[in-house]
Tab-separated table of C-alpha atoms and ligand atoms in Angstrom:
chain	number	residue	atom	x	y	z
A	1	UNK	CA	120.032	130.985	97.418
A	2	UNK	CA	118.578	127.468	98.934
A	3	UNK	CA	120.996	125.391	100.876
A	4	UNK	CA	120.078	121.612	101.133
A	5	UNK	CA	121.418	118.468	103.408
A	6	UNK	CA	121.086	115.130	101.776
A	7	UNK	CA	121.138	112.420	104.464
A	8	UNK	CA	121.936	109.041	102.581
A	9	UNK	CA	123.288	110.835	99.544
A	10	UNK	CA	124.511	107.347	98.140
A	11	UNK	CA	121.173	105.606	98.167
A	12	UNK	CA	118.254	105.356	95.832
A	13	UNK	CA	116.636	108.862	96.895
A	14	UNK	CA	119.769	110.643	97.853
A	15	UNK	CA	120.928	110.348	94.056
A	16	UNK	CA	118.018	111.238	92.632
A	17	UNK	CA	117.942	114.318	94.874
A	18	UNK	CA	120.986	115.312	93.419
A	19	UNK	CA	120.016	114.887	90.010
A	20	UNK	CA	117.034	117.374	91.154
A	21	UNK	CA	119.580	119.873	92.470
A	22	UNK	CA	121.814	119.641	89.761
A	23	UNK	CA	119.075	120.791	87.309
A	24	UNK	CA	118.041	123.952	89.566
A	25	UNK	CA	118.986	127.346	89.969
A	26	UNK	CA	119.721	128.981	93.392
A	27	UNK	CA	120.217	125.829	94.912
A	28	UNK	CA	123.097	124.300	96.526
A	29	UNK	CA	124.067	121.015	98.337
A	30	UNK	CA	125.141	121.848	101.903
A	31	UNK	CA	125.801	118.565	103.291
A	32	UNK	CA	126.183	114.719	102.117
A	33	UNK	CA	125.891	111.729	104.135
A	34	UNK	CA	126.489	108.119	103.292
A	35	UNK	CA	126.920	104.777	105.665
A	36	UNK	CA	129.972	103.718	103.965
A	37	UNK	CA	130.152	104.475	99.932
A	38	UNK	CA	132.920	106.098	100.138
A	39	UNK	CA	133.845	106.548	96.320
A	40	UNK	CA	130.774	107.653	95.260
A	41	UNK	CA	130.358	109.933	98.115
A	42	UNK	CA	133.770	111.532	96.880
A	43	UNK	CA	132.710	111.779	93.227
A	44	UNK	CA	129.795	113.917	94.807
A	45	UNK	CA	131.726	115.837	96.963
A	46	UNK	CA	134.145	116.962	94.262
A	47	UNK	CA	131.249	117.723	91.999
A	48	UNK	CA	128.582	119.793	94.472
A	49	UNK	CA	131.670	120.968	96.788
A	50	UNK	CA	129.463	121.107	99.822
A	51	UNK	CA	130.949	122.404	103.443
A	52	UNK	CA	130.457	118.811	105.272
A	53	UNK	CA	130.196	115.197	104.446
A	54	UNK	CA	129.607	112.659	107.122
A	55	UNK	CA	130.552	109.074	106.584
A	56	UNK	CA	129.134	107.104	109.302
A	57	UNK	CA	131.679	104.112	109.305
A	58	UNK	CA	134.494	105.305	110.945
A	59	UNK	CA	137.223	103.454	109.546
A	60	UNK	CA	135.746	104.560	105.908
A	61	UNK	CA	135.844	108.133	107.237
A	62	UNK	CA	139.299	107.812	107.689
A	63	UNK	CA	139.770	106.972	104.311
A	64	UNK	CA	137.387	109.617	102.834
A	65	UNK	CA	139.518	112.086	104.826
A	66	UNK	CA	142.788	111.096	103.090
A	67	UNK	CA	140.997	111.213	99.498
A	68	UNK	CA	139.685	114.695	100.088
A	69	UNK	CA	142.364	116.024	101.372
A	70	UNK	CA	143.266	118.693	98.661
A	71	UNK	CA	139.713	119.806	99.024
A	72	UNK	CA	137.722	122.145	101.465
A	73	UNK	CA	135.454	119.761	102.051
A	74	UNK	CA	135.173	118.588	106.131
A	75	UNK	CA	134.824	114.899	106.662
A	76	UNK	CA	132.702	114.090	109.740
A	77	UNK	CA	132.117	110.740	111.004
A	78	UNK	CA	130.026	108.680	112.936
A	79	UNK	CA	126.224	109.138	114.391
A	80	UNK	CA	127.503	112.223	116.229
A	81	UNK	CA	128.617	113.513	112.955
A	82	UNK	CA	125.520	112.805	111.180
A	83	UNK	CA	123.227	114.754	114.006
A	84	UNK	CA	126.148	117.748	113.356
A	85	UNK	CA	125.402	117.415	109.672
A	86	UNK	CA	121.664	117.333	109.740
A	87	UNK	CA	121.766	120.530	112.231
A	88	UNK	CA	124.084	122.407	110.119
A	89	UNK	CA	123.990	125.978	110.248
A	90	UNK	CA	123.887	127.200	106.711
A	91	UNK	CA	121.332	124.198	105.224
A	92	UNK	CA	117.378	125.266	105.266
A	93	UNK	CA	116.272	121.968	103.956
A	94	UNK	CA	117.235	118.740	104.893
A	95	UNK	CA	116.000	115.623	102.722
A	96	UNK	CA	116.457	112.695	104.545
A	97	UNK	CA	117.070	109.487	102.592
A	98	UNK	CA	118.520	107.072	104.934
A	99	UNK	CA	116.852	103.788	105.090
A	100	UNK	CA	115.634	102.324	108.471
A	101	UNK	CA	115.121	103.420	111.855
A	102	UNK	CA	118.683	104.863	111.655
A	103	UNK	CA	117.307	107.746	110.081
A	104	UNK	CA	115.263	108.751	113.239
A	105	UNK	CA	117.979	110.695	115.319
A	106	UNK	CA	119.527	112.813	112.673
A	107	UNK	CA	115.937	113.682	111.446
A	108	UNK	CA	114.806	114.734	114.815
A	109	UNK	CA	118.093	116.683	115.129
A	110	UNK	CA	116.888	118.359	111.842
A	111	UNK	CA	113.533	119.118	113.217
A	112	UNK	CA	114.621	120.694	116.519
A	113	UNK	CA	117.203	122.771	114.339
A	114	UNK	CA	113.840	124.118	112.613
A	115	UNK	CA	114.824	122.899	109.369
A	116	UNK	CA	112.326	122.016	106.403
A	117	UNK	CA	112.221	118.241	106.112
A	118	UNK	CA	111.992	116.462	102.711
A	119	UNK	CA	110.426	113.036	104.466
A	120	UNK	CA	111.656	110.077	102.479
A	121	UNK	CA	112.720	107.911	105.577
A	122	UNK	CA	109.190	107.019	106.781
A	123	UNK	CA	110.553	104.661	109.534
A	124	UNK	CA	111.108	108.043	111.237
A	125	UNK	CA	107.337	108.548	111.521
A	126	UNK	CA	106.299	105.123	111.958
A	127	UNK	CA	108.409	104.334	115.018
A	128	UNK	CA	108.214	108.231	116.786
A	129	UNK	CA	105.458	110.123	114.727
A	130	UNK	CA	104.363	111.305	118.088
A	131	UNK	CA	107.308	112.946	119.225
A	132	UNK	CA	108.670	114.125	115.249
A	133	UNK	CA	105.249	115.676	114.931
A	134	UNK	CA	104.737	117.327	118.000
A	135	UNK	CA	108.731	118.666	117.693
A	136	UNK	CA	108.129	119.966	114.366
A	137	UNK	CA	105.273	122.161	115.551
A	138	UNK	CA	107.206	123.160	118.609
A	139	UNK	CA	110.567	124.325	116.687
A	140	UNK	CA	108.563	125.466	113.504
A	141	UNK	CA	109.852	122.378	111.047
A	142	UNK	CA	107.844	122.160	108.238
A	143	UNK	CA	107.524	118.440	107.037
A	144	UNK	CA	107.072	117.892	103.487
A	145	UNK	CA	106.392	113.916	102.189
A	146	UNK	CA	108.924	112.770	99.607
A	147	UNK	CA	107.101	109.445	100.055
A	148	UNK	CA	105.203	109.422	96.231
A	149	UNK	CA	101.852	108.582	98.026
A	150	UNK	CA	102.246	111.189	100.511
A	151	UNK	CA	103.439	113.869	98.224
A	152	UNK	CA	100.100	112.919	96.169
A	153	UNK	CA	98.011	113.287	99.400
A	154	UNK	CA	99.802	116.469	100.075
A	155	UNK	CA	99.278	117.929	96.827
A	156	UNK	CA	95.484	116.578	96.876
A	157	UNK	CA	94.856	118.605	100.465
A	158	UNK	CA	95.885	121.815	98.880
A	159	UNK	CA	92.433	121.630	97.389
A	160	UNK	CA	90.884	122.530	100.811
A	161	UNK	CA	91.668	125.990	102.709
A	162	UNK	CA	90.011	126.048	106.167
A	163	UNK	CA	92.143	124.327	108.645
A	164	UNK	CA	89.222	124.202	111.386
A	165	UNK	CA	87.201	122.246	109.049
A	166	UNK	CA	89.897	119.585	108.310
A	167	UNK	CA	88.460	116.920	110.295
A	168	UNK	CA	85.354	117.305	109.046
A	169	UNK	CA	85.726	117.659	105.546
A	170	UNK	CA	88.296	115.384	104.691
A	171	UNK	CA	86.721	111.832	104.893
A	172	UNK	CA	89.639	109.567	104.117
A	173	UNK	CA	92.893	108.896	102.400
A	174	UNK	CA	93.523	106.202	99.984
A	175	UNK	CA	96.911	105.279	99.564
A	176	UNK	CA	97.429	103.210	96.187
A	177	UNK	CA	100.103	100.502	96.187
A	178	UNK	CA	101.284	98.709	93.011
A	179	UNK	CA	101.116	95.328	94.658
A	180	UNK	CA	104.686	94.436	94.087
A	181	UNK	CA	106.112	91.565	92.040
A	182	UNK	CA	103.739	88.865	93.488
A	183	UNK	CA	100.301	90.400	93.134
A	184	UNK	CA	97.557	87.857	92.679
A	185	UNK	CA	99.996	85.066	93.746
A	186	UNK	CA	98.405	82.525	96.491
A	187	UNK	CA	100.681	81.878	99.742
A	188	UNK	CA	101.551	78.420	98.638
A	189	UNK	CA	103.438	80.045	95.321
A	190	UNK	CA	105.227	82.170	97.511
A	191	UNK	CA	107.032	78.981	99.425
A	192	UNK	CA	110.458	79.233	98.119
A	193	UNK	CA	110.695	82.510	96.070
A	194	UNK	CA	113.970	83.859	95.668
A	195	UNK	CA	115.306	87.425	96.670
A	196	UNK	CA	115.959	88.007	92.951
A	197	UNK	CA	112.457	87.351	92.206
A	198	UNK	CA	111.244	89.793	95.195
A	199	UNK	CA	113.803	92.253	93.991
A	200	UNK	CA	112.268	93.017	90.768
A	201	UNK	CA	109.922	95.911	91.440
A	202	UNK	CA	107.286	96.014	88.212
A	203	UNK	CA	107.435	100.037	88.625
A	204	UNK	CA	110.058	101.658	90.478
A	205	UNK	CA	113.726	101.322	90.872
A	206	UNK	CA	114.666	101.626	94.730
A	207	UNK	CA	116.782	100.739	97.522
A	208	UNK	CA	116.799	96.647	98.355
A	209	UNK	CA	115.088	97.342	101.733
A	210	UNK	CA	111.960	99.335	100.214
A	211	UNK	CA	111.667	96.847	97.448
A	212	UNK	CA	111.390	93.619	99.676
A	213	UNK	CA	109.017	95.804	101.752
A	214	UNK	CA	107.274	96.460	98.593
A	215	UNK	CA	106.848	92.845	97.871
A	216	UNK	CA	105.472	91.894	101.487
A	217	UNK	CA	103.128	94.967	101.650
A	218	UNK	CA	105.321	95.847	104.472
A	219	UNK	CA	105.819	99.093	102.397
A	220	UNK	CA	102.135	99.747	102.481
A	221	UNK	CA	101.610	99.198	106.075
A	222	UNK	CA	104.413	101.556	106.805
A	223	UNK	CA	103.142	104.054	104.657
A	224	UNK	CA	99.339	103.906	106.334
A	225	UNK	CA	101.358	104.704	109.710
A	226	UNK	CA	103.046	107.571	107.711
A	227	UNK	CA	99.860	109.020	106.512
A	228	UNK	CA	97.955	108.875	109.802
A	229	UNK	CA	100.883	111.110	111.579
A	230	UNK	CA	101.575	113.247	108.611
A	231	UNK	CA	97.947	114.080	107.998
A	232	UNK	CA	96.482	113.826	111.579
A	233	UNK	CA	94.164	110.877	110.581
A	234	UNK	CA	92.761	107.797	112.519
A	235	UNK	CA	93.846	104.473	110.871
A	236	UNK	CA	89.954	103.853	110.366
A	237	UNK	CA	90.009	106.418	107.466
A	238	UNK	CA	93.354	105.383	105.839
A	239	UNK	CA	92.625	102.857	103.156
A	240	UNK	CA	94.794	100.874	100.426
A	241	UNK	CA	93.730	100.202	97.097
A	242	UNK	CA	95.962	97.963	94.669
A	243	UNK	CA	96.475	100.068	91.447
A	244	UNK	CA	98.837	98.054	89.209
A	245	UNK	CA	100.258	100.875	87.117
A	246	UNK	CA	101.375	103.623	89.665
A	247	UNK	CA	99.821	106.424	87.600
A	248	UNK	CA	97.454	107.589	90.485
A	249	UNK	CA	99.913	108.214	93.217
A	250	UNK	CA	97.221	108.412	95.893
A	251	UNK	CA	93.886	110.017	96.376
A	252	UNK	CA	91.740	112.064	99.234
A	253	UNK	CA	88.119	111.534	99.436
A	254	UNK	CA	86.096	114.689	101.025
A	255	UNK	CA	82.880	114.454	102.725
A	256	UNK	CA	80.969	115.929	99.571
A	257	UNK	CA	82.402	112.796	97.745
A	258	UNK	CA	84.676	114.642	95.909
A	259	UNK	CA	88.042	112.544	95.099
A	260	UNK	CA	91.081	114.236	94.408
A	261	UNK	CA	94.079	112.376	93.283
A	262	UNK	CA	97.702	113.614	91.864
A	263	UNK	CA	98.497	111.419	89.105
A	264	UNK	CA	102.012	111.091	86.969
A	265	UNK	CA	104.305	108.844	85.509
A	266	UNK	CA	105.996	106.857	88.382
A	267	UNK	CA	109.485	109.256	88.938
A	268	UNK	CA	110.314	110.306	92.503
A	269	UNK	CA	112.011	113.254	91.116
A	270	UNK	CA	108.646	115.069	91.010
A	271	UNK	CA	108.126	114.459	94.865
A	272	UNK	CA	111.550	115.333	95.625
A	273	UNK	CA	111.843	118.551	93.947
A	274	UNK	CA	108.331	119.510	95.102
A	275	UNK	CA	109.422	119.077	98.639
A	276	UNK	CA	112.404	121.800	97.722
A	277	UNK	CA	110.326	124.005	95.793
A	278	UNK	CA	106.831	123.677	97.613
A	279	UNK	CA	104.639	125.972	97.586
A	280	UNK	CA	105.948	127.118	94.088
A	281	UNK	CA	106.310	124.480	90.955
A	282	UNK	CA	108.992	124.264	88.658
A	283	UNK	CA	109.169	123.085	85.112
A	284	UNK	CA	110.500	119.515	84.916
A	285	UNK	CA	111.290	118.126	81.672
A	286	UNK	CA	110.452	114.371	80.304
A	287	UNK	CA	108.250	111.889	81.823
A	288	UNK	CA	105.203	113.392	81.038
A	289	UNK	CA	102.207	111.426	81.440
A	290	UNK	CA	100.437	110.351	78.346
A	291	UNK	CA	96.850	109.636	79.159
A	292	UNK	CA	96.851	108.015	75.462
A	293	UNK	CA	99.138	105.135	75.982
A	294	UNK	CA	99.226	104.436	79.753
A	295	UNK	CA	96.523	102.018	79.419
A	296	UNK	CA	93.306	101.643	81.628
A	297	UNK	CA	93.982	102.453	85.369
A	298	UNK	CA	92.547	99.735	87.346
A	299	UNK	CA	91.792	99.248	91.589
A	300	UNK	CA	91.630	96.226	93.520
A	301	UNK	CA	91.602	95.282	96.963
A	302	UNK	CA	94.965	94.224	98.761
A	303	UNK	CA	95.013	90.373	99.687
A	304	UNK	CA	95.991	90.745	103.486
A	305	UNK	CA	95.665	86.956	104.017
A	306	UNK	CA	98.729	86.195	101.692
A	307	UNK	CA	100.355	89.393	102.185
A	308	UNK	CA	99.897	89.593	106.147
A	309	UNK	CA	102.468	92.348	106.777
A	310	UNK	CA	99.765	95.054	105.574
A	311	UNK	CA	97.243	93.833	108.346
A	312	UNK	CA	100.178	93.552	111.046
A	313	UNK	CA	100.918	97.320	110.498
A	314	UNK	CA	97.493	98.290	111.248
A	315	UNK	CA	97.449	96.402	114.422
A	316	UNK	CA	100.391	97.657	115.450
A	317	UNK	CA	99.336	101.080	114.578
A	318	UNK	CA	96.046	100.599	116.448
A	319	UNK	CA	97.599	99.284	119.389
A	320	UNK	CA	100.269	102.354	119.327
A	321	UNK	CA	102.878	103.383	121.709
A	322	UNK	CA	106.108	100.957	120.912
A	323	UNK	CA	104.597	98.430	119.059
A	324	UNK	CA	104.627	100.094	115.488
A	325	UNK	CA	108.437	100.271	116.621
A	326	UNK	CA	108.546	96.355	117.246
A	327	UNK	CA	106.742	96.047	113.862
A	328	UNK	CA	109.424	98.266	112.072
A	329	UNK	CA	112.653	96.629	114.483
A	330	UNK	CA	111.515	93.107	113.724
A	331	UNK	CA	110.792	93.742	109.737
A	332	UNK	CA	114.356	95.372	109.361
A	333	UNK	CA	115.715	92.452	110.966
A	334	UNK	CA	113.884	89.789	108.907
A	335	UNK	CA	114.658	91.636	105.685
A	336	UNK	CA	117.905	91.853	106.073
A	337	UNK	CA	117.898	87.795	107.039
A	338	UNK	CA	116.059	87.489	103.969
A	339	UNK	CA	118.390	89.376	101.877
A	340	UNK	CA	120.961	87.233	103.229
A	341	UNK	CA	119.508	84.006	102.543
A	342	UNK	CA	118.943	83.127	106.259
A	343	UNK	CA	115.070	82.984	106.376
A	344	UNK	CA	112.295	82.209	103.562
A	345	UNK	CA	110.163	84.988	102.211
A	346	UNK	CA	106.969	84.102	104.043
A	347	UNK	CA	109.000	84.054	107.134
A	348	UNK	CA	109.211	87.746	107.225
A	349	UNK	CA	105.968	88.108	108.224
A	350	UNK	CA	105.792	85.289	110.753
A	351	UNK	CA	108.475	86.712	112.658
A	352	UNK	CA	107.530	90.296	112.612
A	353	UNK	CA	103.953	88.686	114.278
A	354	UNK	CA	105.882	86.512	116.683
A	355	UNK	CA	107.850	89.893	118.038
A	356	UNK	CA	104.530	91.597	118.337
A	357	UNK	CA	103.150	88.733	120.322
A	358	UNK	CA	105.767	88.509	122.604
A	359	UNK	CA	106.228	92.372	123.178
A	360	UNK	CA	104.748	94.218	126.202
A	361	UNK	CA	104.138	97.869	124.506
A	362	UNK	CA	104.672	100.882	126.579
A	363	UNK	CA	101.997	103.197	125.684
A	364	UNK	CA	103.865	107.211	125.501
A	365	UNK	CA	107.461	106.145	124.987
A	366	UNK	CA	110.076	108.463	124.901
A	367	UNK	CA	112.735	108.369	122.494
A	368	UNK	CA	114.845	106.282	124.519
A	369	UNK	CA	112.006	103.610	124.942
A	370	UNK	CA	111.668	103.660	121.018
A	371	UNK	CA	115.108	103.211	120.469
A	372	UNK	CA	115.138	100.506	123.101
A	373	UNK	CA	112.139	98.707	121.763
A	374	UNK	CA	113.832	98.492	118.296
A	375	UNK	CA	116.724	97.111	119.720
A	376	UNK	CA	114.480	94.527	121.941
A	377	UNK	CA	112.493	93.544	118.300
A	378	UNK	CA	115.922	93.001	116.632
A	379	UNK	CA	117.378	90.809	118.887
A	380	UNK	CA	113.710	88.767	119.461
A	381	UNK	CA	113.902	88.109	115.401
A	382	UNK	CA	117.781	86.872	115.478
A	383	UNK	CA	116.442	84.678	118.630
A	384	UNK	CA	113.433	83.330	116.547
A	385	UNK	CA	115.716	82.246	113.727
A	386	UNK	CA	117.798	80.034	116.210
A	387	UNK	CA	114.193	78.113	116.583
A	388	UNK	CA	113.576	78.173	113.188
A	389	UNK	CA	116.596	76.701	111.846
B	401	NDP	P1	118.672	103.207	99.883
B	401	NDP	O1	119.381	101.635	100.536
B	401	NDP	O2	119.063	102.996	98.410
B	401	NDP	O3	120.095	104.072	100.748
B	401	NDP	C1	119.954	104.524	101.818
B	401	NDP	C2	121.094	105.230	102.130
B	401	NDP	O4	121.116	105.320	103.336
B	401	NDP	C3	122.568	105.201	101.583
B	401	NDP	O5	123.020	106.217	101.414
B	401	NDP	C4	123.080	104.543	102.812
B	401	NDP	O6	124.607	104.478	102.582
B	401	NDP	C5	122.326	104.861	104.006
B	401	NDP	N1	122.738	104.329	105.298
B	401	NDP	C6	122.381	102.974	105.245
B	401	NDP	N2	122.170	102.541	106.435
B	401	NDP	C7	122.681	103.532	107.215
B	401	NDP	C8	122.884	103.896	108.387
B	401	NDP	N3	122.699	102.920	109.709
B	401	NDP	N4	123.285	104.819	109.252
B	401	NDP	C9	123.168	106.196	108.314
B	401	NDP	N5	122.942	105.704	106.905
B	401	NDP	C10	122.798	104.444	106.445
B	401	NDP	O7	117.353	103.369	100.186
B	401	NDP	P2	116.542	104.212	99.532
B	401	NDP	O8	117.290	105.607	98.874
B	401	NDP	O9	115.596	103.061	98.541
B	401	NDP	O10	115.502	104.760	100.737
B	401	NDP	C11	115.681	105.716	101.429
B	401	NDP	C12	114.484	105.991	102.318
B	401	NDP	O11	113.295	106.874	101.531
B	401	NDP	C13	113.702	104.734	102.802
B	401	NDP	O12	112.860	105.136	104.158
B	401	NDP	C14	112.535	104.201	102.058
B	401	NDP	O13	111.607	103.599	102.295
B	401	NDP	C15	112.407	105.771	102.038
B	401	NDP	N6	111.676	106.030	100.397
B	401	NDP	C16	112.274	105.499	99.107
B	401	NDP	C17	111.875	105.823	97.967
B	401	NDP	C18	112.582	104.922	96.674
B	401	NDP	O14	112.312	105.268	95.844
B	401	NDP	N7	114.261	104.593	96.563
B	401	NDP	C19	110.452	105.774	97.687
B	401	NDP	C20	109.770	106.296	98.763
B	401	NDP	C21	110.422	106.308	100.044
B	401	NDP	P3	125.206	103.342	101.874
B	401	NDP	O15	124.983	103.890	100.482
B	401	NDP	O16	126.562	103.384	102.250
B	401	NDP	O17	124.741	101.857	102.167
B	402	MG	MG1	105.448	105.115	98.477
């Protein structure tokens, strides 16, 4: 029997994880969390009967306790409750579907408890990749990527066997990017685009924050940094190619020029399921890739002049230390301001760049330094907003 905890069970990744688990034999949902969506969490708790659930928002947790009083499900609350859920003794696998740096502390707790991590929450590695990867090694936690590009790379790397030759054999990682809804647009045509336009992703249905990140190409920037940590690759060997069809999920180029890629219809259920079943594979019904109808596969360069966030991410990653945290924190704040109609689409990149320019990097930050740098970046962006308006 496998026991799974789903952090962020009420989000896009969380809901799809439960759909995957429902179809698997010998797999049980042990713990579920939400920030405040208690109606959905109640339905999930009644259906999957986890031992524990956590509602981060305290008032919502109180309400859910009353609603679930007729069940055996224990309701935890707050950030301590989230850590308790992530460490849960009975679960062997934790799927991290929380959005943003809020996922860092519970993910680190699950890593330190030696769990298998199905990592969707990319902000964890972007902000604290050095700490998380070294703690995973120390505590014997396996990190299996759920992000589709990283799952593709993880699967493509299975083609090689000698760990001692890794650095020589693997030349580069090529992340594919759909390009988002504004691919091909010039900067001037992005003046005044609305959140409704930015939320229309051409190929994937995801949470609001990552969808906006896909439109600015910040998502690809965060994925570059995520890949650097996951696959121990210098950023000079992590490349990005725009591939509008989202069929080739990413590729690895080897020293003998062999390129190995993973292909499939765009569907997050495959990387989610693979993170649970790895190294085995399990049947998946529907959504089979049909080569005769998927149309031509195209590859183009990303326009980093218009979509500044991608180059800002490389810059932050090359500086290292707390700079990627500032990139991420400033971006989280800016995306939230954009979604609340407080700033323009193009101002997202502008305020992130301003925050990076103003930040004094700490080269080898502790977890506390990282959380402080995140708060600093958010405050900086809120301050910059007053100057803009
Ligand atoms: P969603 O916004 O759909 O879901 C986020 C989940 O996290 C919800 O359960 C939400 O609770 C919870 N949450 C939000 N804020 C907090 C907080 N402060 N503390 C604790 N929990 C919180 O996001 P996605 O599922 O789209 O994305 C989740 C992560 O996976 C992101 O890091 C994203 O980059 C990554 N990812 C997502 C993909 C996708 O297809 N969606 C693809 C690849 C990666 P509530 O419902 O109450 O708001
Ligand atoms: Mg991705």
